[in-house]
XYZ file of C-alpha atoms in Angstrom:
784
model
C 1.992 -4.091 31.774
C -0.808 -3.182 33.700
C 0.533 -2.939 41.314
C -1.903 -2.085 43.612
C -2.174 -1.944 47.378
C -3.108 -4.902 49.378
C -5.184 -3.499 52.182
C -8.356 -1.606 52.908
C -12.030 -1.553 52.050
C -13.603 1.701 50.821
C -12.679 4.192 48.096
C -12.225 7.945 48.574
C -13.682 8.828 45.196
C -16.484 10.973 46.604
C -14.258 14.035 46.096
C -13.311 12.880 42.564
C -9.714 12.728 43.772
C -8.166 9.276 43.996
C -5.935 8.697 46.991
C -3.683 5.746 47.544
C -0.089 4.923 48.247
C 3.038 7.033 48.184
C 4.470 6.955 44.636
C 7.605 4.996 45.354
C 8.679 1.559 44.241
C 6.135 -0.502 46.187
C 4.752 -3.780 44.955
C 1.960 -4.298 47.499
C 0.653 -2.216 50.347
C 1.710 -4.672 53.046
C 5.266 -4.045 51.906
C 5.059 -0.279 52.279
C 7.990 1.419 53.928
C 6.132 3.042 56.804
C 8.784 5.719 57.131
C 7.156 7.387 54.145
C 4.443 10.006 54.482
C 1.573 7.535 54.140
C 1.603 4.145 55.789
C -0.502 1.116 55.047
C -3.281 2.141 57.442
C -4.201 5.074 55.233
C -5.279 2.874 52.323
C -9.001 2.725 51.755
C -9.149 0.656 48.602
C -10.238 -2.934 48.223
C -7.417 -5.478 48.233
C -6.125 -6.275 44.761
C -2.979 -8.264 45.507
C -2.864 -12.029 45.726
C -3.649 -13.523 49.099
C -0.967 -15.399 50.966
C -0.598 -18.584 49.001
C -0.873 -22.092 50.293
C 1.415 -24.662 48.654
C -1.209 -25.462 45.971
C -4.520 -23.781 45.147
C -6.673 -22.853 42.170
C -7.596 -19.212 41.589
C -10.054 -17.573 39.238
C -8.855 -15.034 36.708
C -9.118 -14.286 33.013
C -6.581 -14.347 30.221
C -5.157 -11.121 28.826
C -3.041 -12.518 26.011
C -5.567 -11.009 23.587
C -8.843 -9.102 23.747
C -11.009 -12.234 24.191
C -10.544 -12.192 28.009
C -11.255 -15.914 28.430
C -12.177 -16.986 31.967
C -9.492 -19.266 33.405
C -8.552 -21.329 36.440
C -4.938 -20.837 37.511
C -3.194 -23.467 39.606
C -0.681 -21.818 41.932
C 2.054 -23.733 43.730
C 4.344 -21.968 46.202
C 3.352 -18.602 44.783
C 3.950 -19.504 41.142
C 1.407 -20.143 38.397
C 2.002 -23.668 37.136
C -1.012 -24.366 34.918
C -4.035 -22.713 33.319
C -7.266 -24.291 32.141
C -10.579 -22.848 31.013
C -13.280 -22.148 33.589
C -15.765 -24.896 32.758
C -18.657 -23.375 34.724
C -18.261 -19.888 33.267
C -21.610 -18.821 31.763
C -20.251 -17.677 28.386
C -16.826 -19.274 27.891
C -17.880 -22.783 28.992
C -14.316 -23.862 29.754
C -12.784 -22.560 26.557
C -9.237 -21.308 26.402
C -6.696 -21.448 23.599
C -3.064 -22.520 23.562
C -1.936 -18.956 24.258
C -3.952 -18.774 27.461
C -2.746 -22.167 28.611
C 0.818 -20.933 28.071
C 0.502 -18.026 30.519
C 2.649 -19.727 33.182
C 5.419 -20.190 30.611
C 5.080 -16.557 29.529
C 5.470 -15.367 33.109
C 8.613 -17.399 33.769
C 10.066 -17.156 30.278
C 13.871 -16.895 30.425
C 13.735 -14.047 27.887
C 11.378 -11.979 30.029
C 12.715 -8.648 31.256
C 12.676 -8.457 35.042
C 14.522 -5.132 35.237
C 14.368 -2.004 33.120
C 17.173 -1.434 30.650
C 19.166 1.557 29.396
C 21.181 1.663 26.208
C 24.727 2.865 26.675
C 27.009 4.768 24.283
C 28.225 1.431 22.940
C 24.671 0.497 21.924
C 24.413 -2.233 24.539
C 21.647 -2.344 27.134
C 22.313 -2.607 30.853
C 19.865 -2.827 33.791
C 18.814 0.419 35.428
C 16.596 0.926 38.505
C 13.178 1.931 37.258
C 12.999 5.014 39.496
C 16.318 6.188 38.074
C 15.076 5.503 34.561
C 11.951 7.599 35.172
C 14.100 10.401 36.609
C 16.260 10.478 33.487
C 13.383 10.111 31.018
C 11.360 12.879 32.663
C 14.356 15.210 32.637
C 15.102 14.526 28.966
C 11.490 14.992 27.876
C 11.244 18.255 29.795
C 14.362 19.558 28.074
C 13.169 18.503 24.612
C 9.714 20.038 25.140
C 11.264 23.268 26.340
C 13.280 23.466 23.118
C 10.863 21.997 20.565
C 7.401 22.228 22.114
C 4.930 19.545 23.262
C 4.215 18.277 19.735
C 7.726 16.852 19.657
C 6.521 14.048 21.961
C 4.457 11.189 20.500
C 2.827 8.195 22.142
C 2.019 4.892 20.442
C -0.269 2.399 22.167
C -0.297 -1.040 20.600
C -2.492 -4.108 20.781
C -1.022 -5.379 24.049
C -1.849 -2.270 26.050
C -5.533 -2.914 25.372
C -6.259 -5.702 27.922
C -4.840 -3.577 30.769
C -7.635 -1.082 31.527
C -5.596 1.672 33.186
C -2.613 1.625 30.811
C -3.867 3.571 27.803
C -6.054 6.036 29.774
C -3.149 7.021 32.034
C -0.760 7.240 29.094
C -3.207 9.450 27.195
C -3.829 11.579 30.301
C -0.092 12.177 30.646
C 0.297 13.121 26.994
C -2.704 15.451 27.152
C -1.385 17.132 30.289
C 1.938 17.601 28.537
C 0.044 19.429 25.793
C 0.865 17.073 22.921
C -1.840 15.945 20.466
C 0.400 13.194 19.047
C -1.432 10.085 20.232
C -1.227 7.155 17.824
C -2.695 3.665 18.138
C -2.734 0.442 16.163
C -6.310 1.137 14.997
C -5.282 3.012 11.852
C -2.969 0.223 10.667
C -5.429 -2.523 11.463
C -9.130 -1.817 10.862
C -9.670 1.936 10.434
C -12.737 1.311 8.277
C -14.518 -0.032 11.361
C -14.735 3.557 12.639
C -14.631 5.575 9.416
C -17.448 3.789 7.546
C -20.090 4.353 10.275
C -19.164 8.033 10.302
C -19.931 8.280 6.576
C -23.034 6.091 6.720
C -24.554 7.218 10.006
C -25.724 4.902 12.774
C -28.872 3.069 13.744
C -29.749 3.698 17.387
C -31.299 0.282 17.893
C -28.048 -1.481 17.131
C -27.334 -4.535 15.018
C -28.380 -8.125 15.529
C -26.080 -10.603 17.244
C -24.587 -13.673 15.640
C -26.010 -16.044 18.257
C -29.631 -15.277 17.353
C -29.214 -14.607 13.628
C -30.658 -16.621 10.759
C -27.993 -15.469 8.284
C -24.474 -14.117 8.787
C -21.790 -13.006 6.353
C -18.055 -12.896 7.055
C -15.914 -10.924 4.619
C -12.242 -11.749 5.069
C -12.827 -12.749 8.684
C -12.020 -16.054 10.367
C -13.151 -15.643 13.995
C -12.338 -19.182 15.094
C -8.643 -18.315 14.724
C -8.548 -14.528 15.212
C -11.089 -14.495 18.080
C -12.358 -11.343 16.433
C -15.017 -9.945 14.106
C -18.466 -11.427 13.707
C -18.666 -14.563 15.810
C -18.277 -13.610 19.488
C -14.726 -14.264 20.660
C -15.940 -16.240 23.676
C -15.453 -19.816 22.457
C -16.079 -18.930 18.786
C -15.801 -22.482 17.433
C -18.575 -23.670 19.770
C -20.769 -20.704 18.879
C -20.257 -21.359 15.173
C -21.033 -25.066 15.603
C -24.177 -24.302 17.620
C -25.337 -21.687 15.112
C -24.951 -23.953 12.091
C -26.639 -26.790 13.985
C -29.702 -24.641 14.674
C -29.928 -23.664 11.002
C -27.821 -20.535 10.481
C -26.904 -19.847 6.855
C -23.298 -18.682 6.832
C -21.803 -16.761 3.901
C -18.017 -16.488 3.751
C -15.909 -14.425 1.343
C -12.213 -15.224 1.680
C -9.290 -16.099 -0.665
C -8.510 -18.928 1.748
C -10.978 -21.684 2.535
C -10.849 -20.870 6.231
C -12.153 -22.811 9.193
C -15.362 -20.773 9.006
C -15.654 -21.292 5.242
C -15.725 -25.054 5.688
C -19.221 -24.858 7.215
C -20.568 -22.048 5.022
C -23.820 -22.330 3.066
C -22.182 -20.145 0.413
C -18.446 -19.771 0.069
C -16.882 -17.292 -2.360
C -13.124 -17.586 -2.923
C -12.210 -14.345 -4.702
C -9.048 -12.771 -5.967
C -7.592 -10.769 -3.072
C -8.670 -7.133 -2.833
C -11.987 -7.615 -4.650
C -14.297 -7.337 -1.633
C -15.805 -4.014 -2.807
C -16.524 -5.600 -6.209
C -18.417 -8.531 -4.670
C -20.338 -6.403 -2.173
C -21.337 -3.959 -4.914
C -22.503 -6.905 -7.004
C -24.592 -8.231 -4.117
C -26.150 -4.800 -3.587
C -27.028 -4.670 -7.283
C -28.847 -8.014 -6.990
C -30.741 -6.874 -3.887
C -31.854 -3.691 -5.627
C -32.671 -5.298 -8.963
C -34.798 -8.003 -7.348
C -36.485 -5.611 -4.900
C -35.209 -7.534 -1.880
C -35.004 -4.313 0.143
C -36.898 -3.250 3.261
C -38.665 -0.377 1.552
C -40.547 0.963 4.564
C -37.345 1.115 6.597
C -35.451 2.794 3.768
C -38.141 5.423 3.248
C -38.289 6.289 6.935
C -34.621 6.285 7.861
C -32.279 6.673 4.874
C -31.344 8.833 1.939
C -29.253 8.306 -1.181
C -30.905 5.139 -2.450
C -30.941 6.177 -6.092
C -27.355 7.364 -5.914
C -26.302 3.958 -4.641
C -28.375 2.221 -7.314
C -26.585 4.154 -10.048
C -23.176 3.549 -8.492
C -23.549 -0.258 -8.391
C -25.104 -0.555 -11.840
C -21.763 -1.458 -13.550
C -21.289 -4.391 -11.159
C -23.260 -6.993 -13.046
C -22.880 -10.635 -12.123
C -20.874 -11.199 -15.310
C -18.534 -8.311 -14.453
C -18.108 -9.487 -10.838
C -17.330 -13.016 -11.999
C -14.759 -11.815 -14.503
C -13.088 -9.379 -12.149
C -13.280 -11.099 -8.743
C -12.956 -14.641 -10.041
C -16.048 -16.033 -8.304
C -19.129 -17.568 -9.959
C -21.782 -14.953 -10.579
C -24.470 -17.468 -9.656
C -22.921 -17.858 -6.199
C -22.840 -14.085 -5.719
C -26.515 -13.974 -6.659
C -27.357 -16.811 -4.267
C -25.430 -15.133 -1.443
C -27.343 -11.882 -1.998
C -30.705 -13.646 -1.950
C -29.925 -15.612 1.194
C -28.616 -12.523 2.965
C -31.769 -10.556 2.159
C -34.201 -13.369 2.969
C -34.161 -12.882 6.750
C -34.274 -9.731 8.855
C -32.357 -11.260 11.785
C -29.036 -11.179 9.998
C -25.798 -9.281 9.774
C -22.318 -9.212 8.383
C -18.801 -8.125 9.210
C -15.627 -7.199 7.381
C -12.347 -8.513 8.779
C -8.826 -7.182 9.190
C -7.580 -8.415 5.806
C -10.054 -6.357 3.735
C -9.263 -3.311 5.883
C -5.568 -3.755 5.054
C -6.362 -4.361 1.378
C -7.249 -1.666 -1.180
C -10.260 0.476 -0.261
C -10.933 -0.929 3.190
C -13.235 1.969 4.072
C -15.324 1.183 0.992
C -15.638 -2.492 1.926
C -16.881 -1.545 5.386
C -19.235 1.093 3.952
C -20.799 -1.279 1.427
C -21.326 -3.866 4.168
C -23.204 -1.254 6.207
C -25.220 -0.263 3.139
C -26.134 -3.894 2.495
C -27.275 -4.308 6.100
C -29.366 -1.159 5.816
C -30.934 -2.047 2.465
C -32.142 -5.349 3.889
C -33.235 -3.846 7.216
C -30.824 -5.820 9.375
C -31.154 -3.552 12.381
C -32.861 -4.090 15.726
C -36.337 -2.464 15.918
C -38.588 -0.913 18.521
C -39.612 -3.334 21.253
C -36.909 -5.879 20.513
C -34.737 -6.873 23.446
C -31.314 -5.302 23.802
C -29.113 -8.335 24.556
C -26.251 -6.372 26.108
C -27.287 -3.150 27.846
C -23.802 -2.793 29.325
C -22.180 -3.754 32.610
C -19.006 -1.804 33.344
C -19.953 0.796 30.761
C -22.876 3.162 31.067
C -26.319 1.674 30.639
C -27.065 1.262 26.971
C -30.126 3.132 25.760
C -31.214 2.041 22.325
C -33.680 3.996 20.216
C -35.207 2.982 16.915
C -33.973 5.979 14.996
C -31.141 6.886 12.663
C -28.318 9.304 13.308
C -26.903 11.446 10.547
C -23.361 10.885 9.300
C -20.605 12.786 11.035
C -17.031 13.725 10.053
C -14.716 10.749 9.663
C -11.593 12.869 9.206
C -10.524 16.472 8.644
C -10.500 17.604 12.252
C -8.003 17.916 15.082
C -4.282 17.716 14.521
C -2.964 17.901 10.973
C -0.170 15.607 9.903
C 2.698 17.280 8.031
C 2.673 14.784 5.154
C 0.138 13.545 2.583
C -2.547 16.033 3.722
C -3.572 13.649 6.501
C -5.501 14.726 9.593
C -6.976 13.165 12.662
C -9.755 10.638 12.069
C -12.433 8.880 14.083
C -9.990 5.954 14.160
C -7.213 8.203 15.497
C -4.148 9.841 14.002
C -2.666 8.005 10.997
C 0.021 5.759 12.482
C 1.415 5.022 9.028
C 2.556 8.673 8.919
C 4.322 8.678 12.284
C 7.663 7.594 10.805
C 7.478 10.591 8.448
C 6.672 12.886 11.368
C 9.868 11.666 13.025
C 12.023 11.951 9.904
C 10.733 15.260 8.484
C 12.741 18.217 9.858
C 11.084 21.457 10.807
C 8.572 22.876 13.218
C 6.596 20.071 14.868
C 9.094 17.281 14.218
C 8.617 14.365 16.600
C 11.744 13.919 18.736
C 10.434 11.566 21.444
C 8.465 8.343 21.031
C 7.045 6.249 23.862
C 5.604 2.875 22.826
C 3.230 1.016 25.139
C 2.101 -2.528 24.458
C 3.355 -2.354 20.901
C 6.292 -3.344 18.744
C 6.524 -0.733 15.959
C 9.446 -2.467 14.260
C 7.264 -5.527 13.747
C 3.823 -3.935 13.357
C 4.219 -0.710 11.380
C 4.170 -0.832 7.589
C 7.207 0.213 5.527
C 9.735 -1.365 7.858
C 12.778 0.320 6.304
C 11.294 3.762 6.945
C 10.288 2.714 10.452
C 13.874 1.678 11.187
C 15.231 4.973 9.920
C 12.705 6.872 12.033
C 13.395 5.014 15.269
C 17.123 5.560 14.787
C 16.505 9.303 14.306
C 14.710 9.926 17.589
C 16.336 11.957 20.335
C 14.606 9.712 22.873
C 13.061 6.311 22.224
C 11.300 4.623 25.158
C 9.374 1.378 25.059
C 7.546 -0.636 27.685
C 8.111 -4.273 26.790
C 8.318 -7.679 28.424
C 11.319 -8.703 26.310
C 14.062 -7.274 24.124
C 11.929 -7.129 21.010
C 13.011 -5.663 17.688
C 11.788 -2.277 18.931
C 13.311 -2.661 22.392
C 16.751 -3.350 20.944
C 16.624 0.105 19.330
C 15.256 1.916 22.392
C 17.179 4.196 24.735
C 15.150 2.889 27.665
C 13.116 -0.302 28.022
C 10.755 -0.316 30.984
C 10.009 -3.825 32.264
C 6.281 -4.230 33.008
C 4.286 -6.701 35.026
C 2.340 -9.462 33.309
C -1.334 -10.292 33.501
C -1.408 -12.768 36.391
C 0.590 -10.308 38.526
C -1.946 -7.485 38.245
C -5.653 -6.962 38.837
C -7.873 -6.777 35.800
C -11.419 -6.206 34.615
C -13.155 -6.945 31.337
C -14.075 -3.334 30.519
C -11.760 -3.258 27.456
C -13.500 -6.252 25.864
C -16.910 -4.798 26.679
C -15.943 -1.550 24.946
C -15.594 -3.453 21.654
C -19.256 -4.500 21.674
C -20.399 -1.816 19.159
C -17.848 -3.221 16.676
C -19.005 -6.867 16.817
C -15.908 -7.824 18.811
C -17.189 -7.538 22.382
C -19.747 -9.348 24.476
C -23.125 -10.401 23.071
C -24.325 -10.754 26.679
C -24.016 -8.317 29.609
C -21.019 -10.150 31.052
C -18.200 -8.872 33.243
C -15.378 -10.220 35.383
C -12.878 -8.747 37.797
C -9.694 -10.521 38.831
C -7.299 -9.655 41.617
C -3.656 -10.378 41.042
C -3.044 -14.123 41.121
C 0.690 -14.246 41.816
C 3.468 -11.907 42.851
C 6.090 -10.798 40.331
C 9.231 -12.968 40.358
C 11.357 -12.632 43.456
C 14.163 -10.135 42.956
C 12.482 -8.484 39.968
C 11.723 -4.801 39.578
C 8.703 -4.594 37.312
C 5.951 -2.004 37.375
C 2.592 -1.564 35.735
C 2.410 0.497 32.583
C 0.161 3.099 34.161
C 2.645 3.533 37.010
C 5.280 4.630 34.525
C 3.150 7.532 33.280
C 2.113 8.406 36.802
C 5.799 8.544 37.736
C 6.638 10.773 34.774
C 3.769 13.118 35.595
C 4.942 13.422 39.196
C 8.474 14.266 38.170
C 7.314 16.780 35.555
C 4.710 18.439 37.775
C 1.829 17.474 35.503
C -1.749 16.890 36.695
C -3.597 13.782 35.475
C -7.274 13.098 35.001
C -8.940 10.141 33.339
C -12.348 9.730 31.785
C -14.925 7.077 32.516
C -15.523 4.734 29.617
C -18.995 5.518 28.340
C -20.866 4.292 25.305
C -18.961 4.901 22.097
C -20.344 6.947 19.248
C -21.111 10.538 18.322
C -24.131 10.749 20.613
C -22.360 9.611 23.758
C -22.360 11.925 26.699
C -19.150 13.624 27.704
C -17.709 11.184 30.232
C -17.087 12.157 33.818
C -13.440 12.825 34.492
C -11.587 11.974 37.676
C -8.631 13.944 38.930
C -5.749 11.779 40.110
C -4.034 12.626 43.370
C -0.408 13.254 42.427
C 0.897 12.975 45.974
C -0.573 9.620 46.963
C -0.501 6.972 44.259
C -3.833 5.293 43.528
C -4.427 1.581 43.450
C -5.714 -0.358 40.485
C -9.149 -0.563 42.077
C -9.188 3.211 42.484
C -8.455 3.633 38.794
C -10.921 0.922 37.806
C -13.628 2.646 39.846
C -12.874 5.921 38.085
C -12.956 4.287 34.653
C -16.359 2.731 35.413
C -18.093 5.725 37.005
C -21.663 5.765 35.771
C -21.618 2.092 34.818
C -24.891 0.170 34.738
C -23.563 -2.310 37.304
C -21.338 -0.771 40.009
C -17.736 -1.886 39.928
C -17.951 -3.146 43.522
C -20.888 -5.363 42.544
C -18.935 -6.931 39.685
C -16.126 -7.726 42.110
C -18.466 -10.001 44.070
C -18.366 -12.538 41.223
C -14.737 -13.631 40.786
C -15.716 -16.350 38.301
C -17.486 -13.856 36.030
C -21.200 -13.123 35.795
C -23.912 -12.276 33.289
C -25.915 -9.320 34.610
C -29.159 -9.765 32.734
C -31.889 -7.161 32.453
C -34.638 -8.513 30.172
C -36.592 -5.287 30.550
C -34.157 -3.318 28.401
C -35.589 -3.071 24.899
C -35.165 -0.795 21.922
C -37.219 2.289 22.642
C -39.357 4.146 20.161
C -37.561 6.860 18.261
C -38.075 10.473 19.227
C -41.059 12.100 17.536
C -38.886 14.911 16.238
C -36.021 12.637 15.127
C -34.791 13.722 11.703
C -31.574 11.745 11.304
C -31.064 9.612 8.202
C -28.407 7.095 7.272
C -26.561 7.883 4.048
C -26.511 5.217 1.332
C -24.579 7.305 -1.185
C -21.812 9.118 0.637
C -20.045 11.275 -1.914
C -16.556 10.037 -1.074
C -17.529 6.365 -1.095
C -19.530 6.654 -4.323
C -16.536 8.334 -5.963
C -14.303 5.464 -4.816
C -16.769 2.930 -6.178
C -16.700 4.726 -9.528
C -12.914 4.479 -9.502
C -13.190 0.734 -8.889
C -15.557 0.360 -11.853
C -13.170 2.341 -14.072
C -10.130 0.205 -13.227
C -8.987 -2.428 -15.711
C -10.025 -5.924 -14.721
C -6.421 -7.136 -14.904
C -4.018 -4.921 -12.976
C -0.364 -5.165 -11.964
C 0.136 -7.900 -14.528
C 3.884 -7.896 -13.914
C 3.207 -9.527 -10.534
C 1.933 -13.097 -10.590
C 0.716 -13.313 -6.986
C -1.138 -11.355 -4.311
C 0.118 -11.601 -0.734
C -2.617 -11.557 1.910
C -2.376 -11.309 5.684
C -3.513 -14.045 8.062
C -3.107 -15.218 11.650
C -1.603 -18.342 13.142
C -3.680 -19.898 15.936
C -0.981 -20.050 18.626
C 0.634 -16.612 18.448
C -0.820 -13.105 18.486
C 0.950 -10.644 16.206
C 4.538 -10.539 17.486
C 3.714 -12.032 20.896
C 4.132 -15.660 21.864
C 6.929 -16.504 19.458
C 9.411 -16.938 22.337
C 7.223 -19.476 24.159
C 8.318 -22.963 23.077
C 4.934 -24.665 23.412
C 3.354 -22.079 21.086
C 5.853 -22.548 18.286
C 6.116 -26.307 18.167
C 4.849 -26.270 14.602
C 6.073 -22.915 13.306
C 8.501 -20.513 14.928
C 8.434 -18.490 11.717
C 5.635 -17.257 9.460
C 5.285 -19.631 6.512
C 4.368 -18.360 3.068
C 1.348 -20.603 2.466
C 0.643 -21.292 -1.208
C -1.511 -23.609 -3.268
C 0.346 -26.845 -4.111
C -0.291 -26.270 -7.823
C 1.492 -22.919 -7.652
C 4.424 -24.525 -5.862
C 4.652 -27.277 -8.458
C 4.556 -24.771 -11.287
C 7.486 -22.892 -9.688
C 9.398 -26.103 -8.984
C 9.099 -25.574 -5.238
C 8.251 -27.793 -2.295
C 7.235 -27.123 1.292
C 10.240 -25.909 3.264
C 11.974 -24.190 0.341
C 13.185 -20.628 0.891
C 11.880 -18.083 -1.592
C 12.275 -14.404 -2.257
C 8.982 -12.474 -2.237
C 9.246 -9.185 -4.108
C 6.832 -6.244 -4.226
C 7.258 -2.939 -6.043
C 8.772 -1.544 -2.836
C 11.031 -4.202 -1.307
C 11.689 -7.911 -0.917
C 11.695 -10.451 1.908
C 12.568 -14.107 2.316
C 9.912 -16.661 3.084
C 9.576 -20.390 3.669
C 6.839 -21.842 1.500
C 4.257 -24.264 2.830
C 1.675 -26.045 0.719
C -1.974 -25.475 1.632
C -4.783 -26.610 -0.628
C -7.204 -24.140 0.977
C -5.362 -21.214 -0.649
C -6.648 -19.848 -3.937
C -4.293 -20.127 -6.903
C -2.174 -17.016 -7.291
C -2.241 -16.164 -3.566
C 0.490 -16.100 -0.918
C -0.981 -16.190 2.603
C 1.476 -15.035 5.247
C 1.144 -13.914 8.894
C 2.342 -10.402 9.719
C 4.433 -8.973 12.603
C 7.228 -11.563 12.365
C 10.937 -11.071 11.655
C 13.566 -8.646 12.862
C 14.499 -5.103 11.910
C 16.217 -4.736 8.516
C 19.881 -5.600 8.983
C 19.238 -6.868 12.500
C 21.128 -9.823 13.891
C 18.067 -12.056 13.348
C 16.945 -10.544 10.049
C 18.053 -13.392 7.780
C 17.240 -16.222 10.174
C 13.894 -16.920 8.549
C 13.736 -20.480 9.893
C 13.648 -19.161 13.460
C 12.154 -15.689 13.297
C 10.417 -15.471 9.937
C 10.162 -12.338 7.806
C 8.290 -9.070 8.140
C 5.609 -8.567 5.493
C 5.421 -4.884 6.463
C 8.680 -4.390 4.572
C 6.762 -4.965 1.322
C 4.522 -1.916 1.923
C 5.275 1.703 1.149
C 3.481 4.273 3.296
C 3.580 6.946 0.596
C 2.219 4.833 -2.277
C -1.111 3.030 -2.538
C -2.403 4.438 0.747
C -5.838 5.423 1.962
C -6.058 9.232 1.761
C -7.915 9.509 5.085
C -6.539 6.957 7.565
C -3.191 6.771 5.779
C -3.125 2.958 5.927
C -1.059 1.671 2.993
C -1.501 -1.553 1.109
C -0.798 -4.198 3.773
C -2.750 -7.087 2.242
C -3.532 -8.093 -1.342
C -0.022 -6.832 -2.159
C 1.119 -7.627 -5.733
C 4.257 -9.780 -5.463
C 6.435 -12.195 -7.358
C 7.831 -15.381 -5.851
C 11.004 -17.201 -6.852
C 13.471 -19.534 -5.257
C 16.020 -17.639 -3.176
C 19.450 -17.905 -4.797
C 21.299 -17.709 -1.495
C 18.947 -19.689 0.711
C 19.903 -19.658 4.386
C 20.264 -23.124 5.871
C 17.240 -24.719 7.519
């Protein structure tokens, strides 16, 4: 994953052309072969490699196991990381780190880690290959395929684990764009596409939303931030922030089929049937409208569609919501009243509801509820995070009109899907690979992702990956996807590379980033293992571009949203390889705080500016937020027309969840992270288990209308009756050597989903949570 030179002081970016080292296999600048065209004295970038190590020392860095970017102290002995703890004096993390972060030393020296790139031979077995040779062969094959089939035949998938490495995805996208292919896919459309689509349909408020830390009321819909480190409560020590908020008097509302860690301290907790989030939110909106709990002045000045929304939610009476969603109507009413009682409030919808039926609608109704009650920051109020490594945030108290959420850009050849504000529909990529004809995808490069574990409809995914003419993945181990790949490029890991917290900051508009203007830069902490040949992800795409004669340019990361300026772009010198700091400087051009200033604070820093407030709206501003988007109102009418009891032939609903010590498919090969579970248990209410004659540890078959998987049941009283709660991204490929070893590797819930049934018509995401299933004891249970 995301080497950089080790010498120098100043950057040559004044010409907008980055210059650095010769693009050969060099780990650090002081190891440059000076027989090449550029020797070490030509470098003008700040040092990013680890200093010469003493036998034992402690170095500052931050974790990149997930997007939370927790500040850490790394103890290094003889050049190796031996322990990680939280940085106690950090101004926002306060010493917090989770088990995954503390396991970074074990991740770096894991015996399963790839230290050399691999190539699959005619016999299907993988053998080491020098990375330069691998890039030579891959570039030649792609060039030949593009010449025959055109640029669209090449697709790129960037997964969750490319995100913490700032240069990886921008360089990958720059390469694909230079190639001329529009086929860029990410995990966003199989995770939380509603986070981007709903604001497009609703419009945006220029003043921004309130933050959890200063709110009087907060609502979490299918979100459990203390475990996921995501959505709602800031991911920087979320348990402490939740504790502090409740202690100061926050009223927390939680809607979740599982009594989660957050639900245990909620003022109102609703435990619904899975997939009924739109029903409950519509019911709450009906209460707010019926009892005139709205911010009428705000609505009159900045919105439209109020009466259309009122008519659409009219069928969602408290009696109907109680009967359909299985929650007390009185509690729904109380939640609505509490939510509307304070203006400093907000709410968020989690991953589960986005994977469940009508995720866009859930997100849209949450936005509508926030708007009805006026939960938006107003003129003169302080902007808590005006940006650090991104452009200076400028907030105005005015609304922006809705904008297209889909229907533009590249068209997908199946299911009438198009590009969306969340990206191309990843759930359709397997079809693009399998469907013959003009535009068929022949090449797939996966970066920081494991499609075999993460994509829905696992059987179709397997067929697609086996159909490719060229399958390349960048992976730290021989994952389920890597075992199918023609080439596996071995990347560096986080402590071996420089980093900056720009990726986490970029999530701020989606309630997943920093509530404060915080940033941190870290040089590399340790060298890669001696004798290894690992490169950074961005170096791979730079190497391909060189070999294929393609120019590269990357864009600075500006504010997100339809009103953002076009970012400045920086041309990359294709003769002299840049350093990480060169790329970081390019990605932060125009930032509020210069990149070099952030580097002065290796322990992380909050760059306050109390003078930044929400400005008055423009006098000629005419934008209005839409409360009754035609598409969303039509979906809500469909919900109201559905029978209360559906899919009666299935007794249970399977919902997604996370385990605290692993992150999707990562971490399951680190012993200290799987001391309790190396597999993904099927958590069920003890009463359901008793009724089925099952006990914790029994192996069951879980069957949907599409497929079936094995699972190991585990009793959990916090689960609602009729629910199976099971983590995703476990297991092996269908028929793989580890496929039936559920006690070690678990099972893949994505196999239960069909991408061409029960899918969102815009993002293409199929039913990945709240899946109707049956559960019965497995007749041929594998041994425990």
